[in-house]
Short mmCIF file of C-alpha atoms in Angstrom, two decimals:
data_model
loop_
_atom_site.label_atom_id
_atom_site.label_comp_id
_atom_site.label_asym_id
_atom_site.label_seq_id
_atom_site.Cartn_x
_atom_site.Cartn_y
_atom_site.Cartn_z
CA MET D 1 -133.94 16.59 45.83
CA LYS D 2 -131.50 19.09 47.36
CA VAL D 3 -130.92 22.64 46.19
CA PHE D 4 -128.98 25.54 47.69
CA VAL D 5 -130.51 28.94 48.37
CA ASP D 6 -127.91 31.62 49.14
CA GLY D 7 -125.59 28.84 50.28
CA ALA D 8 -128.09 27.09 52.58
CA GLU D 9 -129.10 23.52 51.70
CA VAL D 10 -132.84 23.00 51.17
CA THR D 11 -134.53 19.62 50.69
CA LEU D 12 -137.58 19.65 48.39
CA PRO D 13 -139.83 17.03 46.77
CA ASP D 14 -139.25 16.26 43.10
CA GLY D 15 -141.09 18.61 40.77
CA SER D 16 -140.64 21.65 43.02
CA THR D 17 -140.40 25.17 41.59
CA LEU D 18 -138.26 28.18 42.32
CA LYS D 19 -141.06 29.62 44.47
CA ASP D 20 -141.09 26.45 46.58
CA ALA D 21 -137.36 26.79 47.23
CA LEU D 22 -137.60 30.48 48.15
CA ASP D 23 -140.53 29.80 50.49
CA ALA D 24 -138.68 26.93 52.17
CA ALA D 25 -135.59 29.09 52.67
CA GLY D 26 -137.54 32.18 53.76
CA ALA D 27 -135.93 34.19 50.96
CA SER D 28 -137.65 37.19 49.37
CA PRO D 29 -135.60 39.03 46.73
CA GLY D 30 -137.94 41.99 46.44
CA GLU D 31 -139.83 43.47 43.51
CA GLY D 32 -137.78 43.74 40.33
CA ALA D 33 -134.68 42.02 41.75
CA ILE D 34 -133.12 39.21 39.71
CA ILE D 35 -132.51 35.67 40.92
CA GLY D 36 -129.39 33.81 39.80
CA ILE D 37 -129.38 30.11 38.93
CA VAL D 38 -126.25 27.95 38.55
CA ARG D 39 -126.23 24.27 37.62
CA GLY D 40 -123.40 21.77 37.36
CA ARG D 41 -120.82 23.29 39.70
CA GLU D 42 -120.31 19.98 41.54
CA GLU D 43 -119.43 18.21 38.30
CA GLU D 44 -116.98 20.95 37.34
CA ALA D 45 -115.47 20.87 40.85
CA ARG D 46 -114.71 17.17 40.49
CA GLU D 47 -112.82 17.89 37.28
CA THR D 48 -111.00 21.06 38.32
CA ASN D 49 -107.23 21.27 38.53
CA SER D 50 -107.20 24.35 40.80
CA TYR D 51 -107.67 24.49 44.58
CA TRP D 52 -107.52 27.03 47.35
CA LEU D 53 -105.89 25.61 50.48
CA ASN D 54 -107.17 27.64 53.40
CA THR D 55 -104.57 27.57 56.17
CA THR D 56 -104.27 29.09 59.62
CA LYS D 57 -102.01 31.75 58.07
CA GLY D 58 -104.04 32.49 54.92
CA LYS D 59 -104.76 31.01 51.49
CA LEU D 60 -102.54 29.10 49.05
CA ARG D 61 -103.61 28.37 45.49
CA ILE D 62 -102.28 25.23 43.80
CA GLU D 63 -102.62 23.94 40.24
CA LEU D 64 -102.51 20.18 39.65
CA LEU D 65 -100.07 18.92 37.02
CA ASP D 66 -101.03 16.51 34.26
CA THR D 67 -99.53 13.41 35.87
CA GLY D 68 -100.69 10.06 37.20
CA LEU D 69 -100.63 11.55 40.70
CA VAL D 70 -103.98 13.30 40.22
CA GLY D 71 -105.70 10.12 41.48
CA PRO D 72 -103.81 10.06 44.79
CA TRP D 73 -104.62 13.76 45.23
CA HIS D 74 -108.33 13.05 44.88
CA GLN D 75 -107.87 10.32 47.50
CA ALA D 76 -106.14 12.80 49.80
CA VAL D 77 -108.29 15.90 49.30
CA SER D 78 -111.19 14.58 51.38
CA GLN D 79 -108.73 14.10 54.29
CA ILE D 80 -107.18 17.56 54.07
CA SER D 81 -109.44 19.38 56.53
CA GLY D 82 -107.52 19.99 59.77
CA LEU D 83 -104.24 18.57 58.45
CA GLN D 84 -101.34 19.64 60.70
CA ALA D 85 -97.84 20.77 59.69
CA ARG D 86 -95.63 17.86 60.82
CA TRP D 87 -92.29 19.54 60.22
CA SER D 88 -90.85 22.72 58.76
CA ASP D 89 -87.37 23.84 57.73
CA GLY D 90 -85.82 26.32 55.35
CA ALA D 91 -86.32 24.06 52.34
CA ALA D 92 -89.91 22.85 52.79
CA VAL D 93 -92.93 22.44 55.04
CA ALA D 94 -94.90 19.16 55.27
CA PHE D 95 -98.54 18.50 56.23
CA GLY D 96 -99.90 15.06 57.07
CA PRO D 97 -100.62 12.29 57.37
CA VAL D 98 -103.19 11.21 54.78
CA GLY D 99 -103.79 7.77 53.34
CA THR D 100 -103.06 7.21 49.63
CA ALA D 101 -102.11 4.34 47.30
CA ILE D 102 -98.77 5.77 46.17
CA ALA D 103 -95.69 3.52 45.97
CA PRO D 104 -92.85 5.19 47.96
CA THR D 105 -89.24 5.06 46.77
CA ARG D 106 -86.04 5.60 48.74
CA GLY D 107 -84.11 7.67 46.23
CA GLU D 108 -83.10 11.32 46.56
CA ASN D 109 -84.60 13.87 44.13
CA GLU D 110 -84.08 17.51 43.26
CA TYR D 111 -87.00 19.86 43.84
CA ASP D 112 -87.67 23.42 42.66
CA ARG D 113 -89.26 26.27 44.56
CA TRP D 114 -93.12 26.21 44.64
CA GLU D 115 -93.40 22.50 43.78
CA VAL D 116 -95.92 20.43 45.78
CA ILE D 117 -94.82 16.86 46.49
CA PHE D 118 -96.24 13.61 47.79
CA GLY D 119 -93.83 12.16 50.35
CA THR D 120 -94.20 9.57 53.07
CA SER D 121 -93.25 9.09 56.68
CA GLY D 122 -91.34 5.82 57.15
CA PHE D 123 -91.97 5.00 53.46
CA GLU D 124 -95.56 4.02 54.33
CA ALA D 125 -98.35 5.07 51.92
CA ASP D 126 -100.90 5.41 54.70
CA LYS D 127 -98.63 8.08 56.19
CA THR D 128 -98.44 10.24 53.07
CA GLN D 129 -97.42 13.88 53.53
CA VAL D 130 -98.12 16.90 51.34
CA ILE D 131 -94.82 18.80 51.07
CA PHE D 132 -94.38 22.36 49.80
CA ALA D 133 -90.90 23.28 48.50
CA ARG D 134 -89.74 26.71 49.66
CA ARG D 135 -86.49 26.74 47.67
CA ARG D 136 -84.49 24.58 45.28
CA HIS D 137 -83.06 21.60 47.17
CA SER D 138 -82.41 17.84 47.16
CA ALA D 139 -84.13 15.40 49.52
CA ALA D 140 -85.35 11.83 49.96
CA TYR D 141 -89.02 12.23 50.91
CA GLY D 142 -90.16 8.65 50.21
CA ALA D 143 -91.88 10.02 47.13
CA PRO D 144 -93.35 7.87 44.34
CA GLY D 145 -91.24 7.42 41.24
CA GLU D 146 -93.52 9.33 38.86
CA ASN D 147 -92.38 12.93 38.39
CA ARG D 148 -90.35 12.75 41.66
CA GLY D 149 -93.68 12.79 43.53
CA VAL D 150 -94.42 16.33 42.27
CA PHE D 151 -98.17 16.58 41.61
CA ALA D 152 -98.88 20.34 41.76
CA ALA D 153 -97.40 23.85 41.87
CA VAL D 154 -98.13 26.80 44.16
CA VAL D 155 -99.46 29.62 41.94
CA GLY D 156 -101.05 31.92 44.52
CA GLY D 157 -100.25 33.05 48.05
CA LYS D 158 -96.55 32.34 47.57
CA ASP D 159 -95.50 34.88 50.20
CA LEU D 160 -97.51 32.88 52.75
CA LEU D 161 -95.44 29.73 52.18
CA GLY D 162 -92.42 31.12 54.02
CA ARG D 163 -94.52 31.83 57.13
CA LEU D 164 -96.01 28.38 57.63
CA GLU D 165 -94.48 26.46 60.53
CA LYS D 166 -95.02 23.38 62.65
CA GLY D 167 -98.41 23.57 64.34
CA ASP D 168 -100.11 25.40 61.46
CA ALA D 169 -102.92 23.57 59.68
CA ILE D 170 -104.73 23.34 56.37
CA LEU D 171 -108.32 24.06 57.32
CA GLU D 172 -109.92 22.99 54.02
CA ALA D 173 -109.27 22.41 50.33
CA GLU D 174 -111.68 24.40 48.17
CA PRO D 175 -112.02 23.47 44.48
CA ILE D 176 -111.79 26.50 42.20
CA VAL D 177 -114.30 26.44 39.41
CA GLU D 178 -113.61 29.19 36.90
CA TRP D 179 -116.76 31.15 36.08
CA SER D 180 -116.17 30.68 32.36
CA ALA D 181 -116.26 26.89 32.85
CA LEU D 182 -119.87 27.03 34.07
CA SER D 183 -122.03 26.88 30.97
CA ASP D 184 -125.36 26.32 32.72
CA LYS D 185 -126.10 29.62 34.47
CA MET D 186 -128.90 32.17 34.11
CA VAL D 187 -130.91 34.96 35.71
CA THR D 188 -134.67 34.85 36.11
CA ARG D 189 -137.68 36.29 37.86
CA ASP D 190 -139.90 33.37 36.88
CA LEU D 191 -140.94 31.78 40.18
CA SER D 192 -142.58 28.88 38.33
CA LEU D 193 -139.18 27.68 37.05
CA PRO D 194 -138.84 23.91 37.69
CA LEU D 195 -135.82 22.90 39.75
CA THR D 196 -133.36 20.04 39.43
CA ASP D 197 -131.16 18.38 42.01
CA GLY D 198 -128.05 20.33 43.00
CA MET D 199 -129.22 23.71 41.67
CA GLU D 200 -127.69 26.79 43.30
CA ILE D 201 -130.07 29.75 43.75
CA TYR D 202 -128.86 33.25 44.57
CA THR D 203 -131.36 35.88 45.67
CA ARG D 204 -129.13 38.62 47.12
CA ILE D 205 -125.67 39.94 47.68
CA GLU D 206 -124.31 40.53 51.17
CA VAL D 207 -121.85 43.37 51.70
CA GLU D 208 -119.70 44.11 54.73
CA LEU D 209 -118.53 47.72 54.90
CA LEU D 210 -115.14 48.86 56.21
CA GLU D 211 -114.63 51.00 59.29
CA GLU D 212 -111.61 52.55 57.55
CA ALA D 213 -113.96 54.27 55.07
CA PRO D 214 -116.86 55.80 57.04
CA GLN D 215 -117.81 58.36 54.37
CA GLY D 216 -117.63 55.81 51.58
CA ALA D 217 -119.57 53.28 53.63
CA GLU D 218 -122.37 55.82 54.13
CA PHE D 219 -122.29 56.58 50.40
CA PHE D 220 -122.87 52.91 49.63
CA LEU D 221 -125.61 52.68 52.27
CA ALA D 222 -127.33 55.65 50.61
CA ALA D 223 -127.05 54.04 47.18
CA THR D 224 -128.66 50.83 48.48
CA ARG D 225 -131.19 52.39 50.86
CA ASP D 226 -134.06 50.75 48.98
CA GLY D 227 -132.45 47.35 49.53
CA VAL D 228 -131.11 46.97 45.99
CA PHE D 229 -127.87 47.51 44.09
CA ALA D 230 -128.85 48.88 40.68
CA VAL D 231 -126.48 47.70 37.95
CA ASP D 232 -125.90 50.31 35.23
CA GLY D 233 -122.74 48.94 33.62
CA THR D 234 -120.71 45.73 33.45
CA SER D 235 -117.36 44.55 32.10
CA SER D 236 -115.31 41.39 32.49
CA SER D 237 -113.90 42.75 35.76
CA TYR D 238 -116.74 44.67 37.44
CA ALA D 239 -120.41 45.59 37.76
CA SER D 240 -121.07 49.28 38.39
CA SER D 241 -123.89 51.50 39.63
CA ASP D 242 -124.54 55.14 38.68
CA VAL D 243 -127.21 55.82 41.32
CA LEU D 244 -125.02 58.54 42.88
CA LEU D 245 -122.99 59.41 39.79
CA GLY D 246 -121.58 62.94 40.05
CA GLU D 247 -121.83 63.13 43.83
CA ARG D 248 -118.61 64.11 45.54
CA ILE D 249 -116.98 61.70 47.96
CA GLU D 250 -113.57 61.81 49.60
CA PHE D 251 -110.89 59.18 49.11
CA GLU D 252 -110.32 57.18 52.31
CA ASN D 253 -108.90 53.71 51.75
CA ARG D 254 -106.43 52.39 49.19
CA GLU D 255 -105.95 48.65 48.81
CA PRO D 256 -105.99 46.07 46.00
CA ARG D 257 -109.34 45.64 44.28
CA ALA D 258 -109.72 41.93 44.95
CA GLU D 259 -112.70 39.95 43.70
CA GLY D 260 -115.69 41.12 45.74
CA ALA D 261 -114.20 44.53 46.56
CA VAL D 262 -116.66 47.43 46.64
CA THR D 263 -115.10 50.71 45.51
CA ILE D 264 -116.19 54.27 44.74
CA ARG D 265 -114.57 56.50 42.15
CA THR D 266 -113.55 59.70 43.95
CA THR D 267 -112.03 61.78 41.14
CA GLY D 268 -112.32 62.44 37.43
CA ARG D 269 -114.81 61.12 34.95
CA GLY D 270 -117.28 58.79 36.61
CA LEU D 271 -117.09 60.54 40.00
CA GLY D 272 -119.44 58.79 42.43
CA ARG D 273 -119.69 55.58 40.40
CA ILE D 274 -119.77 52.46 42.58
CA PHE D 275 -117.99 49.28 41.48
CA ILE D 276 -118.15 45.66 42.61
CA TYR D 277 -115.14 43.78 41.27
CA LYS D 278 -115.56 40.36 39.65
CA ALA D 279 -111.82 39.83 39.18
CA ASP D 280 -108.68 40.92 41.01
CA ARG D 281 -107.20 44.28 40.04
CA THR D 282 -104.45 46.41 41.57
CA SER D 283 -105.18 49.42 43.74
CA THR D 284 -105.68 52.86 42.19
CA PRO D 285 -105.65 56.36 43.71
CA SER D 286 -108.94 57.18 41.97
CA GLN D 287 -111.00 54.48 43.71
CA SER D 288 -111.55 54.15 47.44
CA VAL D 289 -112.26 50.63 48.72
CA VAL D 290 -115.26 50.79 51.07
CA GLY D 291 -116.43 47.21 51.54
CA THR D 292 -116.46 43.57 50.45
CA VAL D 293 -119.13 41.27 49.04
CA THR D 294 -119.18 38.35 51.49
CA SER D 295 -121.93 36.36 49.76
CA GLY D 296 -123.59 36.35 46.37
CA MET D 297 -120.69 37.06 44.01
CA ASP D 298 -122.23 34.66 41.49
CA LEU D 299 -125.23 37.00 41.31
CA VAL D 300 -122.89 39.93 40.57
CA LYS D 301 -121.22 37.93 37.78
CA LEU D 302 -124.61 37.05 36.26
CA ALA D 303 -125.97 40.61 36.33
CA GLY D 304 -126.24 42.83 33.27
CA PRO D 305 -127.01 46.54 32.79
CA GLY D 306 -130.49 47.50 33.97
CA MET D 307 -130.74 44.65 36.47
CA ARG D 308 -131.32 45.07 40.20
CA LEU D 309 -129.68 42.94 42.89
CA ALA D 310 -131.25 42.60 46.32
CA ALA D 311 -128.61 43.77 48.81
CA LYS D 312 -128.13 43.11 52.51
CA VAL D 313 -125.53 45.46 53.96
CA LYS D 314 -123.66 45.21 57.25
CA PRO D 315 -123.80 47.28 59.37
CA GLU D 316 -127.39 48.32 58.86
CA ARG D 317 -127.66 52.04 58.20
CA ILE D 318 -128.45 54.40 61.07
CA MET D 319 -130.56 57.12 59.47
CA LEU D 320 -132.89 58.92 61.86
CA MET D 321 -133.70 61.91 59.64
CA GLY D 322 -137.35 61.97 58.63
CA LEU D 323 -138.49 59.93 61.63
CA SER D 324 -140.62 61.23 64.46
CA LEU D 325 -138.55 62.12 67.49
CA LYS D 326 -140.08 59.25 69.45
CA GLU D 327 -139.33 56.73 66.72
CA ALA D 328 -135.78 58.05 66.34
CA GLU D 329 -135.13 57.66 70.07
CA ARG D 330 -136.54 54.14 70.05
CA THR D 331 -134.32 53.23 67.10
CA ALA D 332 -131.22 54.62 68.81
CA VAL D 333 -131.94 52.78 72.05
CA ASP D 334 -132.53 49.53 70.16
CA ARG D 335 -129.07 49.95 68.59
CA GLY D 336 -127.50 50.55 72.01
CA LEU D 337 -126.75 54.25 71.40
CA GLU D 338 -126.81 57.26 73.66
CA PHE D 339 -129.41 59.71 72.34
CA GLU D 340 -129.32 63.51 72.56
CA VAL D 341 -131.86 66.05 71.28
CA GLU D 342 -131.51 69.67 70.23
CA GLY D 343 -134.46 71.81 69.19
CA TYR D 344 -138.19 71.22 69.44
CA THR D 345 -139.28 68.28 71.61
CA GLY D 346 -143.08 68.37 71.40
CA ASP D 347 -145.20 65.33 70.62
CA ASP D 348 -145.20 66.18 66.92
CA ALA D 349 -141.41 66.65 66.67
CA VAL D 350 -139.60 65.22 63.63
CA VAL D 351 -135.86 64.76 63.09
CA VAL D 352 -134.17 66.78 60.33
CA GLU D 353 -130.47 66.46 61.21
CA GLN D 354 -128.21 63.95 62.96
CA ARG D 355 -124.63 64.10 64.26
CA PRO D 356 -122.43 62.26 63.47
CA VAL D 357 -123.82 61.85 59.98
CA THR D 358 -122.27 58.48 59.13
CA THR D 359 -123.27 55.11 60.52
CA MET D 360 -119.65 54.08 61.15
CA GLN D 361 -118.90 57.19 63.21
CA ILE D 362 -122.10 56.78 65.23
CA LEU D 363 -121.25 53.18 66.02
CA ARG D 364 -117.68 54.09 66.91
CA GLU D 365 -118.79 56.82 69.33
CA GLY D 366 -121.81 54.92 70.65
CA ARG D 367 -123.96 58.05 70.55
CA VAL D 368 -126.04 60.19 68.22
CA SER D 369 -127.37 63.73 68.53
CA VAL D 370 -130.39 64.93 66.52
CA THR D 371 -132.05 68.23 65.68
CA SER D 372 -135.85 68.19 65.59
CA ILE D 373 -138.55 70.62 64.44
CA PRO D 374 -142.37 70.75 64.54
CA ALA D 375 -143.95 68.45 62.00
CA ASP D 376 -145.67 71.38 60.28
CA ARG D 377 -142.26 72.63 59.14
CA MET D 378 -141.46 69.43 57.24
CA VAL D 379 -143.39 68.85 54.02
CA ALA D 380 -143.70 65.62 52.05
CA ILE D 381 -142.96 65.73 48.33
CA GLU D 382 -143.41 63.40 45.38
CA LEU D 383 -140.85 63.70 42.54
CA TYR D 384 -141.41 62.90 38.86
CA ASP D 385 -138.41 60.77 37.89
CA ASP D 386 -139.97 59.65 34.61
CA LEU D 387 -140.80 63.19 33.48
CA ALA D 388 -137.84 65.28 34.65
CA PRO D 389 -134.85 62.99 35.38
CA LYS D 390 -132.11 65.50 34.52
CA THR D 391 -133.61 68.34 36.53
CA LEU D 392 -134.15 66.00 39.46
CA ASP D 393 -130.45 65.15 39.37
CA TYR D 394 -129.87 68.86 40.08
CA PHE D 395 -132.73 69.20 42.57
CA ARG D 396 -131.80 66.19 44.70
CA HIS D 397 -128.15 67.25 44.66
CA VAL D 398 -128.75 70.80 45.94
CA VAL D 399 -131.36 69.74 48.52
CA GLY D 400 -129.33 66.74 49.74
CA LEU D 401 -131.93 64.12 48.85
CA LYS D 402 -129.54 61.90 46.92
CA GLU D 403 -128.03 60.54 50.12
CA LYS D 404 -130.59 61.50 52.77
CA PRO D 405 -134.38 61.26 53.06
CA VAL D 406 -134.75 64.87 54.27
CA GLY D 407 -133.22 68.09 52.97
CA PRO D 408 -133.45 71.86 53.61
CA LEU D 409 -134.98 74.46 51.30
CA PRO D 410 -134.31 78.05 52.48
CA VAL D 411 -137.20 80.43 51.71
CA TYR D 412 -135.88 83.21 49.44
CA PHE D 413 -138.96 85.29 48.58
CA VAL D 414 -142.74 85.14 49.18
CA TYR D 415 -145.19 87.05 46.97
CA GLU D 416 -148.68 86.71 45.44
CA LYS D 417 -149.28 83.08 46.40
CA THR D 418 -145.77 82.16 45.22
CA ILE D 419 -142.94 80.85 47.38
CA LEU D 420 -139.39 80.93 46.03
CA PHE D 421 -136.57 78.82 47.49
CA LYS D 422 -132.86 79.35 46.94
CA PRO D 423 -130.98 76.10 47.62
CA ALA D 424 -128.03 76.34 50.00
CA ILE D 425 -125.79 74.60 47.43
CA SER D 426 -125.02 76.52 44.24
CA ALA D 427 -124.58 73.93 41.51
CA THR D 428 -125.59 75.60 38.24
CA SER D 429 -121.91 75.90 37.24
CA TYR D 430 -121.54 72.12 37.04
CA LYS D 431 -125.12 70.79 36.78
CA GLU D 432 -127.11 71.41 33.60
CA ILE D 433 -130.79 72.31 33.82
CA LEU D 434 -132.00 71.88 30.27
CA PRO D 435 -135.72 72.40 29.52
CA GLU D 436 -137.85 69.33 30.25
CA ASN D 437 -141.43 68.68 31.42
CA LYS D 438 -142.46 72.32 30.84
CA PRO D 439 -146.03 73.34 31.77
CA VAL D 440 -148.50 73.65 28.90
CA ASP D 441 -151.79 75.29 29.89
CA MET D 442 -151.77 75.53 33.67
CA VAL D 443 -149.52 75.19 36.69
CA ARG D 444 -151.35 73.47 39.52
CA ALA D 445 -151.13 74.54 43.14
CA GLY D 446 -148.42 72.59 44.91
CA GLU D 447 -146.38 71.72 41.83
CA ILE D 448 -142.64 72.18 42.30
CA GLY D 449 -140.86 74.08 39.56
CA VAL D 450 -137.19 74.70 38.83
CA THR D 451 -136.06 77.56 36.58
CA ASN D 452 -134.17 76.09 33.64
CA GLN D 453 -131.31 77.56 31.64
CA ALA D 454 -133.65 79.56 29.39
CA ALA D 455 -133.76 82.22 32.15
CA LYS D 456 -131.03 84.03 34.08
CA ASN D 457 -132.25 82.76 37.47
CA ALA D 458 -131.58 79.13 36.57
CA GLY D 459 -131.70 76.83 39.58
CA LEU D 460 -134.30 78.76 41.56
CA VAL D 461 -137.03 76.54 43.04
CA GLY D 462 -140.64 77.59 43.50
CA VAL D 463 -144.14 76.50 44.52
CA LYS D 464 -147.53 78.09 43.74
CA LEU D 465 -150.21 78.13 46.42
CA GLN D 466 -152.92 78.35 43.77
CA ASP D 467 -153.35 77.39 40.10
CA ASP D 468 -151.68 79.78 37.64
CA PRO D 469 -152.26 79.84 33.84
CA ARG D 470 -149.41 82.28 33.07
CA TYR D 471 -146.32 81.73 35.20
CA GLY D 472 -144.48 78.74 36.55
CA PRO D 473 -143.87 77.97 40.26
CA SER D 474 -140.53 79.81 40.22
CA GLY D 475 -142.08 82.95 38.69
CA GLU D 476 -140.83 82.36 35.16
CA LYS D 477 -142.72 81.84 31.92
CA PHE D 478 -143.59 78.25 31.10
CA LEU D 479 -140.72 78.05 28.57
CA ALA D 480 -138.18 78.56 31.40
CA THR D 481 -139.90 76.26 33.90
CA ASN D 482 -139.32 72.55 34.58
CA ILE D 483 -141.93 70.78 36.73
CA VAL D 484 -140.17 68.19 38.93
CA GLY D 485 -142.82 67.11 41.45
CA ARG D 486 -145.49 68.23 43.85
CA ILE D 487 -146.02 69.09 47.51
CA LEU D 488 -148.26 66.50 49.21
CA ASP D 489 -149.25 68.67 52.17
CA LEU D 490 -149.44 72.18 50.72
CA GLU D 491 -151.27 73.66 53.70
CA LYS D 492 -148.01 73.59 55.67
CA LEU D 493 -146.53 76.24 53.35
CA ARG D 494 -149.29 78.85 53.60
CA ASN D 495 -147.71 80.67 56.55
CA VAL D 496 -144.02 80.43 55.75
CA ARG D 497 -141.91 83.58 55.78
CA GLU D 498 -138.80 84.74 54.04
CA GLU D 499 -135.48 83.53 55.55
CA GLU D 500 -137.17 80.51 57.12
CA THR D 501 -135.97 77.03 56.19
CA VAL D 502 -138.48 74.44 55.12
CA TYR D 503 -137.44 70.77 55.23
CA VAL D 504 -138.69 68.43 52.55
CA LEU D 505 -139.18 64.67 52.93
CA GLU D 506 -139.17 62.66 49.70
CA VAL D 507 -141.87 60.00 49.62
CA ARG D 508 -140.35 57.04 47.75
#
């Protein structure tokens, strides 16, 4: 039997399972990612009345009429690929020839704008032409008697019709199967699922980002840095992700939100929410279009809240922060980039900043400059998302870990085995730090604490170098302390001084 994995045809023996198909195609969706299954599209395509005609100038959409000429169209559609425009004038444009079984007549007929007509050259059925009416007119096209030869109407891409001329071509006719017409579709993670002939399997979405939106493109790359698009909300027109909800992003690119468009809300409620559109919508000044889904839209349409979609994004992100200096240089060279270094260059150097910041700007300039420091000034941290999600929204925001793997923590005060950090970004005016995951009996050395809103120094971050049964890492009582994670290499902090900057690397 034959199945399709992400659009590629795979031949399998009868009785094969979903795992067999994925193995044969070399597809690996990743842990927790859904797989989409669609059955019966070929049958629906044979019965559809809607087609996209892809031409050398763009796409036309036609709807077949309920006439006896549907049969001749099905005869012609397999011959459409590469069909040339034979003639063009102000009234119509004609593509041909194709062979049909129509019976030409010699009479003149009236035609309305947007009608699609079967005509013939020399009144010969094996020289049938597909004629598109540009305006109301009368003509003798050698059309069959039924319905004046009119078998369809142009319902999409009408502006394109006036630009088609002799020498243009119809590249292919693509049946349009409305999503609602497909009743046999599902999501699964069951690799033992038995397959049937003709099944379509979708394991990932592929997204191409736009050069016109470098900041937004980087935002999307940050949201999908683990290789997944996390779906938090859906409607009939979109699937959305709140991974970076609340993060500020500038508006860069306004255009219609066509099916497959990737947008980011840049103002108002829902700031930072990422959308993938499942249906065409007009442009809006509150959403910047940053990319397009080029493959896997069926997976987007199948997804529900809480599901994860494996995502392959083009271009691949250039993020050197957190790498050793040697690895960063090797990565840059492999991408064909000029590489410049500022700061420490010893064997243990690690990268903590890069310029330009965005992948699109780096690729445009063909170069990247990095700042590096000794490895003992970058500490690894583990964060407790399950225990302190709201406080971590604040912490990652002020340290910069929402979009980058490494962020700075300026040392504010050092006393009695306690180190206090004052984040460079002040966010307590718009980020709540309600009490959560408060210590009970003891604060352990290396635990990271954030002062919550029960104390006046809300937002201050601290770490204890030794266990403390009385006060939290930020020097407050347990009631005013939220524990958000721990330092994995605490020894690196024992000699830090006030006004230094420590860089933290989140271990994911």
